[in-house]
């Protein structure tokens, strides 16, 4: 039904366009140059008026129809069924009714349910037809309204212009609203979580055992939600990643900007771009299947106890992933130091290396720092590599050969399987997500501020 | 090519007769260039430049923009080495020593031939550190007091010390344009060069700052061989003892400044001086 209706809207809009344009054509034949807008603008004006309100109405209708019918259904059910029912019970009841209505019957339904299913079907039908009628009526009204405004001096061109602006604003607002929605849901669920687990316990607690009791008398059934071990693991892995990525990325950038000739640059740069384009799941493979066993056997050769999913493997591979990121940002930073400074230093008789360490790097340092902070925020938020290669158990240690877990890994594991949003186990994921979000947001803001301020210095 | 060489010889004759004997004749030749060519990739920017530059005098290069003045200046301290695709031919000698000799250390050469650029380019460091940069990398100072001395005397010679003595630790980039340019001159002097190359050092400055720098150049002439590129003929007339006119990658005429401006031999030079060539 909705599909046909969409098609109808398109057809109506096309017809409206044609109608508007022929009106415009007539104005032109009658009035010549005094007509304000080209016939195409008249067509577009009518088409927009016919198509867009109908489309918006259709979308709103589709969104509202389900909840409204659900509400009506619950209203018809006898009070005995609803007494003392929780939200979950209600949604169970509703889905049973819907199953019955759709013919998926597993057991003989009670008479109340069967009746409700009947009325559900009826209401749905009414709603569908009502939707068709309303949408078409709106389109006809809009067509009438828009057409009546057309005149030789009518500024259809400005109307279309305003509409285009509106569309662009709507798109950017949609992006902003989505972001705010995500933040709001994070905050909302986190508040829920902190009503069960105190904030200080979450932020400073040293034990992370995010399980919930299945039976009341279960041994060790109460979870512990002290996130310090998780934060610590994240820091360990991110540190290892940065230790790998910063020197390699920085030296690559220095080599590419100052030493390499065009031929080498043209080879190395695309390779770096490929490295940046490798899906993180592939890096995950690489960490689990190649790097971790290699570290393990190297460790055992030296007589060191090495965990099969050591922080070193996950962090090291994450570092490799970040190299192109750092090198391209450092490259930008070094390149944006004016050539005159380098010339000045070289003309004093400084060597390339002296020029680099004494003039270019200090001048580019803010930009490079910004790049490193951005890379760090990526390392902290990176998920796939650590889900595949890091550990699951949160232990309070910083030994890179041991297994540690990260915030992102914990979020993934907390949300796998049973996801009812009324226990601290699931809600803890939102609290972790909120912390992650705030930290990466902070890092990004600082990094971008540094980079921007530094850019202004030379432009 | 032959024509240019002939012209040089000819102008040299006219130089010898026209030179002010008290000032110029005993000046030994410091730099000699013979048949210097420069290619940027496939494009030839200089077509065989031959010139002698005397000691402790100001030689100015004039000519319309794009004629190769900066290019030739960069040949002298081998700054063209840093430009990818630039190829230099011919010979340039400093005190009879070939600048392009493969055994020569470019780092030492550039310590002997300082350079000041068109746009003041102090490093984003303190005033003190800017001047101390050269002495530090060349290891010219034995200890802190020594370095202080070099910095102060260089700033003095550049006529900047009195203005900045209370804020040596403030960034050099915070100075005015003219002060920045004098800081760059102090920075160049600090390494103890014999020759100072200046590429349009006043083109980014206001008239007052320009006058100060011109005065400074006149003072520095006592101790340094100075080559200055300028787009201003008045400036060339004011500060230089000798002038060379470049056009389209050729050295058209060269001689005592007064002669070039009052009584040029070449038609193109005449045209340029009368303002008929852009
Ligand atoms: N780095 C370079 N790469 C390519 N061509 C250059 C470069 N520098 C200068 N040129 C060319 O060489 C010629 C001389 O330039 P330049 O020496 O800067 O002239 P001037 O200083 O007299 O204005 C010009 O045609 C210019 O386009
Ligand atoms: Mg120039």
Short mmCIF file of N, CA, C and O in Angstrom, two decimals, chain A residues 201-320:
data_model
loop_
_atom_site.label_atom_id
_atom_site.label_comp_id
_atom_site.label_asym_id
_atom_site.label_seq_id
_atom_site.Cartn_x
_atom_site.Cartn_y
_atom_site.Cartn_z
N UNK A 201 31.60 4.41 42.51
CA UNK A 201 31.96 3.00 42.45
C UNK A 201 32.35 2.63 41.01
O UNK A 201 33.31 1.90 40.78
N UNK A 202 31.61 3.18 40.05
CA UNK A 202 31.91 2.90 38.65
C UNK A 202 33.26 3.48 38.25
O UNK A 202 34.09 2.82 37.64
N UNK A 203 33.51 4.73 38.63
CA UNK A 203 34.72 5.41 38.17
C UNK A 203 35.97 4.95 38.92
O UNK A 203 37.06 4.95 38.36
N UNK A 204 35.81 4.57 40.20
CA UNK A 204 37.02 4.29 40.97
C UNK A 204 37.09 2.85 41.46
O UNK A 204 38.08 2.46 42.08
N UNK A 205 36.03 2.07 41.21
CA UNK A 205 36.03 0.68 41.70
C UNK A 205 37.10 -0.14 40.98
O UNK A 205 37.39 0.07 39.81
N UNK A 206 37.68 -1.09 41.70
CA UNK A 206 38.79 -1.85 41.14
C UNK A 206 38.38 -3.22 40.64
O UNK A 206 39.20 -4.00 40.18
N UNK A 207 37.08 -3.57 40.77
CA UNK A 207 36.66 -4.90 40.36
C UNK A 207 35.62 -4.77 39.26
O UNK A 207 34.62 -4.07 39.42
N UNK A 208 35.84 -5.42 38.14
CA UNK A 208 34.89 -5.36 37.01
C UNK A 208 34.42 -6.78 36.73
O UNK A 208 35.12 -7.57 36.12
N UNK A 209 33.22 -7.11 37.27
CA UNK A 209 32.65 -8.43 37.00
C UNK A 209 31.19 -8.21 36.65
O UNK A 209 30.30 -8.34 37.48
N UNK A 210 30.95 -7.85 35.43
CA UNK A 210 29.62 -7.35 35.07
C UNK A 210 28.60 -8.46 34.85
O UNK A 210 28.04 -8.57 33.78
N UNK A 211 28.35 -9.31 35.89
CA UNK A 211 27.27 -10.27 35.69
C UNK A 211 26.13 -9.94 36.63
O UNK A 211 26.29 -9.18 37.57
N UNK A 212 24.97 -10.52 36.37
CA UNK A 212 23.85 -10.32 37.28
C UNK A 212 23.38 -11.68 37.74
O UNK A 212 23.58 -12.70 37.06
N UNK A 213 22.79 -11.67 38.88
CA UNK A 213 22.33 -12.94 39.44
C UNK A 213 21.17 -13.48 38.63
O UNK A 213 20.23 -12.75 38.31
N UNK A 214 21.26 -14.73 38.28
CA UNK A 214 20.14 -15.34 37.58
C UNK A 214 19.16 -15.90 38.61
O UNK A 214 17.95 -15.74 38.51
N UNK A 215 19.72 -16.54 39.66
CA UNK A 215 18.88 -16.95 40.78
C UNK A 215 19.31 -16.12 41.99
O UNK A 215 20.45 -15.66 42.07
N UNK A 216 18.39 -15.93 42.89
CA UNK A 216 18.68 -15.07 44.03
C UNK A 216 19.79 -15.63 44.91
O UNK A 216 20.57 -14.89 45.52
N UNK A 217 19.90 -16.99 44.97
CA UNK A 217 20.84 -17.59 45.92
C UNK A 217 22.18 -17.94 45.27
O UNK A 217 22.99 -18.65 45.83
N UNK A 218 22.39 -17.43 44.04
CA UNK A 218 23.59 -17.81 43.30
C UNK A 218 24.86 -17.35 44.02
O UNK A 218 24.92 -16.25 44.57
N UNK A 219 25.91 -18.18 43.96
CA UNK A 219 27.17 -17.81 44.57
C UNK A 219 27.85 -16.76 43.69
O UNK A 219 27.88 -16.90 42.47
N UNK A 220 28.40 -15.73 44.31
CA UNK A 220 29.07 -14.66 43.57
C UNK A 220 28.17 -14.10 42.48
O UNK A 220 28.60 -13.77 41.40
N UNK A 221 26.89 -14.08 42.81
CA UNK A 221 25.94 -13.66 41.78
C UNK A 221 25.93 -12.17 41.57
O UNK A 221 25.55 -11.70 40.52
N UNK A 222 26.37 -11.41 42.59
CA UNK A 222 26.31 -9.97 42.42
C UNK A 222 27.49 -9.48 41.60
O UNK A 222 28.64 -9.78 41.89
N UNK A 223 27.19 -8.71 40.59
CA UNK A 223 28.25 -8.18 39.76
C UNK A 223 28.99 -7.05 40.46
O UNK A 223 28.52 -6.49 41.44
N UNK A 224 30.18 -6.75 39.92
CA UNK A 224 30.92 -5.59 40.40
C UNK A 224 31.17 -4.71 39.19
O UNK A 224 31.56 -5.20 38.13
N UNK A 225 30.91 -3.42 39.36
CA UNK A 225 31.02 -2.52 38.21
C UNK A 225 32.04 -1.41 38.44
O UNK A 225 31.77 -0.25 38.22
N UNK A 226 33.19 -1.81 38.92
CA UNK A 226 34.27 -0.83 39.05
C UNK A 226 35.09 -0.84 37.76
O UNK A 226 35.71 -1.85 37.41
N UNK A 227 35.07 0.26 37.02
CA UNK A 227 35.59 0.21 35.65
C UNK A 227 37.09 0.49 35.55
O UNK A 227 37.63 0.50 34.45
N UNK A 228 37.76 0.70 36.67
CA UNK A 228 39.18 1.04 36.58
C UNK A 228 40.00 0.00 35.79
O UNK A 228 40.81 0.38 34.94
N UNK A 229 39.80 -1.29 36.03
CA UNK A 229 40.60 -2.25 35.24
C UNK A 229 40.35 -2.11 33.74
O UNK A 229 41.27 -2.26 32.94
N UNK A 230 39.12 -1.78 33.38
CA UNK A 230 38.80 -1.62 31.96
C UNK A 230 39.50 -0.39 31.40
O UNK A 230 40.12 -0.43 30.33
N UNK A 231 39.42 0.72 32.15
CA UNK A 231 40.11 1.93 31.71
C UNK A 231 41.60 1.67 31.59
O UNK A 231 42.25 2.07 30.62
N UNK A 232 42.13 0.96 32.62
CA UNK A 232 43.57 0.72 32.62
C UNK A 232 43.97 -0.09 31.39
O UNK A 232 44.97 0.21 30.72
N UNK A 233 43.18 -1.13 31.07
CA UNK A 233 43.48 -1.95 29.90
C UNK A 233 43.47 -1.11 28.64
O UNK A 233 44.34 -1.23 27.77
N UNK A 234 42.47 -0.22 28.54
CA UNK A 234 42.40 0.66 27.38
C UNK A 234 43.65 1.52 27.28
O UNK A 234 44.23 1.67 26.21
N UNK A 235 44.06 2.04 28.43
CA UNK A 235 45.25 2.90 28.43
C UNK A 235 46.48 2.10 28.00
O UNK A 235 47.29 2.57 27.19
N UNK A 236 46.60 0.87 28.53
CA UNK A 236 47.76 0.05 28.17
C UNK A 236 47.80 -0.17 26.66
O UNK A 236 48.83 0.06 26.00
N UNK A 237 46.68 -0.59 26.10
CA UNK A 237 46.68 -0.90 24.66
C UNK A 237 46.89 0.36 23.83
O UNK A 237 47.67 0.38 22.87
N UNK A 238 46.23 1.46 24.22
CA UNK A 238 46.41 2.70 23.46
C UNK A 238 47.84 3.19 23.55
O UNK A 238 48.41 3.67 22.57
N UNK A 239 48.45 3.02 24.73
CA UNK A 239 49.84 3.45 24.88
C UNK A 239 50.75 2.65 23.97
O UNK A 239 51.61 3.21 23.27
N UNK A 240 50.56 1.34 23.97
CA UNK A 240 51.39 0.51 23.08
C UNK A 240 51.19 0.96 21.63
O UNK A 240 52.15 1.14 20.88
N UNK A 241 49.93 1.19 21.26
CA UNK A 241 49.65 1.60 19.88
C UNK A 241 50.36 2.91 19.55
O UNK A 241 50.99 3.04 18.50
N UNK A 242 50.29 3.86 20.48
CA UNK A 242 50.92 5.15 20.21
C UNK A 242 52.44 5.02 20.17
O UNK A 242 53.11 5.69 19.39
N UNK A 243 52.98 4.15 21.02
CA UNK A 243 54.44 3.97 21.02
C UNK A 243 54.90 3.39 19.68
O UNK A 243 56.00 3.69 19.22
N UNK A 244 54.06 2.56 19.09
CA UNK A 244 54.42 2.02 17.78
C UNK A 244 54.21 3.09 16.70
O UNK A 244 55.07 3.33 15.85
N UNK A 245 53.06 3.74 16.75
CA UNK A 245 52.65 4.59 15.62
C UNK A 245 53.37 5.93 15.59
O UNK A 245 53.70 6.42 14.51
N UNK A 246 53.60 6.54 16.75
CA UNK A 246 54.14 7.90 16.74
C UNK A 246 55.51 7.98 16.08
O UNK A 246 55.68 8.74 15.12
N UNK A 247 56.51 7.21 16.56
CA UNK A 247 57.82 7.35 15.89
C UNK A 247 57.77 6.94 14.42
O UNK A 247 58.30 7.66 13.57
N UNK A 248 57.12 5.83 14.13
CA UNK A 248 57.13 5.38 12.73
C UNK A 248 56.41 6.39 11.85
O UNK A 248 56.91 6.79 10.79
N UNK A 249 55.24 6.85 12.30
CA UNK A 249 54.49 7.80 11.50
C UNK A 249 55.24 9.11 11.32
O UNK A 249 55.31 9.67 10.23
N UNK A 250 55.84 9.57 12.40
CA UNK A 250 56.55 10.85 12.36
C UNK A 250 57.77 10.76 11.44
O UNK A 250 57.98 11.63 10.58
N UNK A 251 58.54 9.69 11.59
CA UNK A 251 59.73 9.58 10.76
C UNK A 251 59.36 9.39 9.29
O UNK A 251 60.03 9.90 8.40
N UNK A 252 58.27 8.66 9.06
CA UNK A 252 57.81 8.53 7.67
C UNK A 252 57.50 9.90 7.10
O UNK A 252 57.91 10.23 5.98
N UNK A 253 56.79 10.69 7.88
CA UNK A 253 56.42 12.03 7.40
C UNK A 253 57.65 12.87 7.13
O UNK A 253 57.76 13.54 6.10
N UNK A 254 58.61 12.82 8.06
CA UNK A 254 59.83 13.61 7.87
C UNK A 254 60.56 13.16 6.62
O UNK A 254 60.96 13.97 5.78
N UNK A 255 60.67 11.85 6.48
CA UNK A 255 61.37 11.34 5.30
C UNK A 255 60.67 11.79 4.03
O UNK A 255 61.31 12.26 3.09
N UNK A 256 59.35 11.65 4.03
CA UNK A 256 58.62 11.98 2.81
C UNK A 256 58.68 13.46 2.48
O UNK A 256 58.82 13.85 1.32
N UNK A 257 58.60 14.32 3.49
CA UNK A 257 58.58 15.75 3.16
C UNK A 257 59.97 16.27 2.85
O UNK A 257 60.13 17.13 1.99
N UNK A 258 61.00 15.78 3.55
CA UNK A 258 62.30 16.44 3.44
C UNK A 258 63.34 15.68 2.64
O UNK A 258 64.22 16.27 2.06
N UNK A 259 63.27 14.37 2.65
CA UNK A 259 64.36 13.63 2.05
C UNK A 259 64.00 12.95 0.74
O UNK A 259 64.77 12.94 -0.20
N UNK A 260 62.80 12.35 0.70
CA UNK A 260 62.46 11.55 -0.46
C UNK A 260 62.33 12.43 -1.70
O UNK A 260 61.89 13.57 -1.63
N UNK A 261 62.72 11.89 -2.86
CA UNK A 261 62.46 12.63 -4.09
C UNK A 261 61.07 12.24 -4.59
O UNK A 261 60.39 11.39 -4.02
N UNK A 262 60.65 12.88 -5.66
CA UNK A 262 59.28 12.67 -6.13
C UNK A 262 58.96 11.22 -6.42
O UNK A 262 57.86 10.75 -6.17
N UNK A 263 59.98 10.49 -6.93
CA UNK A 263 59.71 9.11 -7.34
C UNK A 263 59.34 8.26 -6.11
O UNK A 263 58.34 7.55 -6.10
N UNK A 264 60.15 8.38 -5.06
CA UNK A 264 59.88 7.62 -3.84
C UNK A 264 58.54 8.05 -3.24
O UNK A 264 57.72 7.22 -2.85
N UNK A 265 58.32 9.36 -3.21
CA UNK A 265 57.06 9.86 -2.66
C UNK A 265 55.87 9.26 -3.37
O UNK A 265 54.89 8.86 -2.75
N UNK A 266 55.98 9.19 -4.71
CA UNK A 266 54.86 8.67 -5.48
C UNK A 266 54.62 7.18 -5.24
O UNK A 266 53.56 6.67 -5.57
N UNK A 267 55.62 6.49 -4.70
CA UNK A 267 55.41 5.08 -4.37
C UNK A 267 54.90 4.94 -2.94
O UNK A 267 53.94 4.23 -2.67
N UNK A 268 55.55 5.65 -2.01
CA UNK A 268 55.24 5.44 -0.60
C UNK A 268 53.86 5.98 -0.22
O UNK A 268 53.12 5.35 0.51
N UNK A 269 53.52 7.15 -0.79
CA UNK A 269 52.24 7.76 -0.39
C UNK A 269 51.04 6.85 -0.68
O UNK A 269 50.20 6.65 0.20
N UNK A 270 50.93 6.31 -1.90
CA UNK A 270 49.80 5.41 -2.16
C UNK A 270 49.80 4.19 -1.23
O UNK A 270 48.74 3.74 -0.81
N UNK A 271 51.01 3.71 -0.89
CA UNK A 271 51.05 2.55 0.01
C UNK A 271 50.47 2.93 1.37
O UNK A 271 49.68 2.18 1.96
N UNK A 272 50.81 4.12 1.83
CA UNK A 272 50.26 4.57 3.10
C UNK A 272 48.74 4.67 3.01
O UNK A 272 48.02 4.36 3.96
N UNK A 273 48.27 5.13 1.85
CA UNK A 273 46.82 5.26 1.71
C UNK A 273 46.14 3.90 1.74
O UNK A 273 45.05 3.74 2.29
N UNK A 274 46.81 2.91 1.12
CA UNK A 274 46.25 1.56 1.17
C UNK A 274 46.18 1.08 2.61
O UNK A 274 45.17 0.54 3.07
N UNK A 275 47.27 1.32 3.34
CA UNK A 275 47.33 0.93 4.74
C UNK A 275 46.16 1.55 5.51
O UNK A 275 45.54 0.92 6.36
N UNK A 276 45.86 2.81 5.18
CA UNK A 276 44.77 3.50 5.87
C UNK A 276 43.42 2.93 5.47
O UNK A 276 42.45 3.06 6.19
N UNK A 277 43.35 2.27 4.28
CA UNK A 277 42.07 1.78 3.82
C UNK A 277 41.79 0.33 4.17
O UNK A 277 40.71 -0.17 3.87
N UNK A 278 42.75 -0.35 4.80
CA UNK A 278 42.52 -1.75 5.16
C UNK A 278 41.42 -1.82 6.22
O UNK A 278 41.48 -1.11 7.21
N UNK A 279 40.41 -2.67 6.02
CA UNK A 279 39.35 -2.79 7.02
C UNK A 279 39.93 -3.27 8.36
O UNK A 279 40.83 -4.11 8.37
N UNK A 280 39.41 -2.73 9.45
CA UNK A 280 40.02 -3.07 10.74
C UNK A 280 39.87 -4.55 11.07
O UNK A 280 40.68 -5.10 11.79
N UNK A 281 38.85 -5.18 10.49
CA UNK A 281 38.68 -6.61 10.79
C UNK A 281 39.86 -7.40 10.22
O UNK A 281 40.28 -8.42 10.79
N UNK A 282 40.43 -6.91 9.13
CA UNK A 282 41.60 -7.58 8.56
C UNK A 282 42.81 -7.41 9.49
O UNK A 282 43.57 -8.34 9.72
N UNK A 283 42.94 -6.20 10.04
CA UNK A 283 43.99 -6.00 11.04
C UNK A 283 43.77 -6.95 12.22
O UNK A 283 44.71 -7.48 12.80
N UNK A 284 42.49 -7.15 12.57
CA UNK A 284 42.16 -8.06 13.67
C UNK A 284 42.68 -9.46 13.39
O UNK A 284 43.34 -10.08 14.22
N UNK A 285 42.39 -9.96 12.20
CA UNK A 285 42.92 -11.25 11.73
C UNK A 285 44.40 -11.34 11.95
O UNK A 285 44.94 -12.28 12.51
N UNK A 286 45.05 -10.29 11.41
CA UNK A 286 46.49 -10.22 11.41
C UNK A 286 47.00 -10.31 12.85
O UNK A 286 47.93 -11.06 13.15
N UNK A 287 46.32 -9.60 13.75
CA UNK A 287 46.74 -9.60 15.15
C UNK A 287 46.58 -10.99 15.75
O UNK A 287 47.48 -11.52 16.40
N UNK A 288 45.42 -11.61 15.51
CA UNK A 288 45.13 -12.89 16.16
C UNK A 288 45.98 -14.01 15.56
O UNK A 288 46.54 -14.83 16.28
N UNK A 289 46.07 -14.04 14.24
CA UNK A 289 46.66 -15.21 13.58
C UNK A 289 48.15 -15.09 13.36
O UNK A 289 48.84 -16.10 13.24
N UNK A 290 48.67 -13.89 13.27
CA UNK A 290 50.10 -13.74 12.96
C UNK A 290 50.89 -13.15 14.12
O UNK A 290 51.84 -13.76 14.61
N UNK A 291 50.46 -11.98 14.56
CA UNK A 291 51.29 -11.26 15.53
C UNK A 291 51.25 -11.93 16.90
O UNK A 291 52.30 -12.17 17.51
N UNK A 292 50.04 -12.28 17.37
CA UNK A 292 49.95 -12.85 18.72
C UNK A 292 50.76 -14.15 18.85
O UNK A 292 51.55 -14.28 19.78
N UNK A 293 50.63 -15.11 17.91
CA UNK A 293 51.45 -16.32 18.03
C UNK A 293 52.95 -16.01 17.95
O UNK A 293 53.75 -16.61 18.69
N UNK A 294 53.31 -15.04 17.11
CA UNK A 294 54.73 -14.70 16.99
C UNK A 294 55.26 -14.16 18.32
O UNK A 294 56.32 -14.58 18.80
N UNK A 295 54.49 -13.27 18.93
CA UNK A 295 54.92 -12.71 20.21
C UNK A 295 55.00 -13.81 21.26
O UNK A 295 55.92 -13.89 22.06
N UNK A 296 54.02 -14.72 21.18
CA UNK A 296 53.98 -15.78 22.16
C UNK A 296 55.22 -16.66 22.06
O UNK A 296 55.87 -16.97 23.06
N UNK A 297 55.57 -17.05 20.83
CA UNK A 297 56.72 -17.94 20.72
C UNK A 297 58.01 -17.20 21.04
O UNK A 297 58.92 -17.77 21.66
N UNK A 298 58.05 -15.91 20.66
CA UNK A 298 59.24 -15.13 21.03
C UNK A 298 59.35 -15.05 22.54
O UNK A 298 60.44 -15.22 23.11
N UNK A 299 58.20 -14.83 23.19
CA UNK A 299 58.19 -14.75 24.65
C UNK A 299 58.66 -16.05 25.28
O UNK A 299 59.46 -16.05 26.21
N UNK A 300 58.18 -17.17 24.77
CA UNK A 300 58.55 -18.44 25.40
C UNK A 300 60.02 -18.76 25.14
O UNK A 300 60.67 -19.39 25.97
N UNK A 301 60.56 -18.29 24.00
CA UNK A 301 62.00 -18.46 23.77
C UNK A 301 62.81 -17.77 24.85
O UNK A 301 63.84 -18.27 25.30
N UNK A 302 62.31 -16.58 25.25
CA UNK A 302 63.04 -15.83 26.27
C UNK A 302 62.58 -16.22 27.66
O UNK A 302 62.98 -15.60 28.65
N UNK A 303 61.73 -17.21 27.74
CA UNK A 303 61.28 -17.68 29.04
C UNK A 303 60.29 -16.75 29.72
O UNK A 303 60.20 -16.71 30.94
N UNK A 304 59.56 -15.97 28.92
CA UNK A 304 58.56 -15.08 29.50
C UNK A 304 57.18 -15.69 29.32
O UNK A 304 56.87 -16.23 28.26
N UNK A 305 56.38 -15.58 30.36
CA UNK A 305 55.01 -16.08 30.25
C UNK A 305 54.21 -15.07 29.42
O UNK A 305 54.10 -13.91 29.79
N UNK A 306 53.70 -15.52 28.29
CA UNK A 306 52.97 -14.61 27.42
C UNK A 306 51.56 -15.13 27.20
O UNK A 306 51.37 -16.29 26.86
N UNK A 307 50.61 -14.24 27.38
CA UNK A 307 49.22 -14.64 27.16
C UNK A 307 48.95 -14.75 25.66
O UNK A 307 49.54 -14.02 24.86
N UNK A 308 48.09 -15.67 25.26
CA UNK A 308 47.80 -15.81 23.82
C UNK A 308 47.13 -14.57 23.25
O UNK A 308 47.28 -14.30 22.06
N UNK A 309 46.39 -13.83 24.06
CA UNK A 309 45.87 -12.57 23.51
C UNK A 309 46.48 -11.41 24.28
O UNK A 309 45.81 -10.70 25.01
N UNK A 310 47.78 -11.24 24.07
CA UNK A 310 48.51 -10.24 24.84
C UNK A 310 48.16 -8.84 24.39
O UNK A 310 47.79 -8.61 23.23
N UNK A 311 48.29 -7.90 25.32
CA UNK A 311 48.07 -6.49 24.99
C UNK A 311 49.04 -6.04 23.91
O UNK A 311 48.71 -5.21 23.07
N UNK A 312 50.22 -6.64 23.92
CA UNK A 312 51.24 -6.23 22.96
C UNK A 312 50.78 -6.49 21.52
O UNK A 312 50.98 -5.66 20.63
N UNK A 313 50.15 -7.64 21.30
CA UNK A 313 49.70 -7.97 19.94
C UNK A 313 48.62 -7.00 19.50
O UNK A 313 48.70 -6.39 18.41
N UNK A 314 47.60 -6.84 20.35
CA UNK A 314 46.49 -5.95 19.96
C UNK A 314 46.98 -4.52 19.79
O UNK A 314 46.67 -3.86 18.79
N UNK A 315 47.76 -4.04 20.77
CA UNK A 315 48.23 -2.66 20.71
C UNK A 315 49.17 -2.44 19.55
O UNK A 315 49.10 -1.42 18.86
N UNK A 316 50.05 -3.40 19.31
CA UNK A 316 51.01 -3.25 18.22
C UNK A 316 50.30 -3.14 16.87
O UNK A 316 50.61 -2.27 16.06
N UNK A 317 49.34 -4.03 16.64
CA UNK A 317 48.64 -3.99 15.37
C UNK A 317 47.80 -2.72 15.26
O UNK A 317 47.71 -2.10 14.19
N UNK A 318 47.23 -2.32 16.37
CA UNK A 318 46.47 -1.06 16.34
C UNK A 318 47.41 0.09 15.97
O UNK A 318 47.03 1.00 15.22
N UNK A 319 48.62 0.03 16.50
CA UNK A 319 49.61 1.05 16.15
C UNK A 319 49.88 1.09 14.67
O UNK A 319 49.92 2.16 14.05
N UNK A 320 50.00 -0.09 14.06
CA UNK A 320 50.24 -0.14 12.61
C UNK A 320 49.07 0.52 11.88
O UNK A 320 49.25 1.26 10.92
#
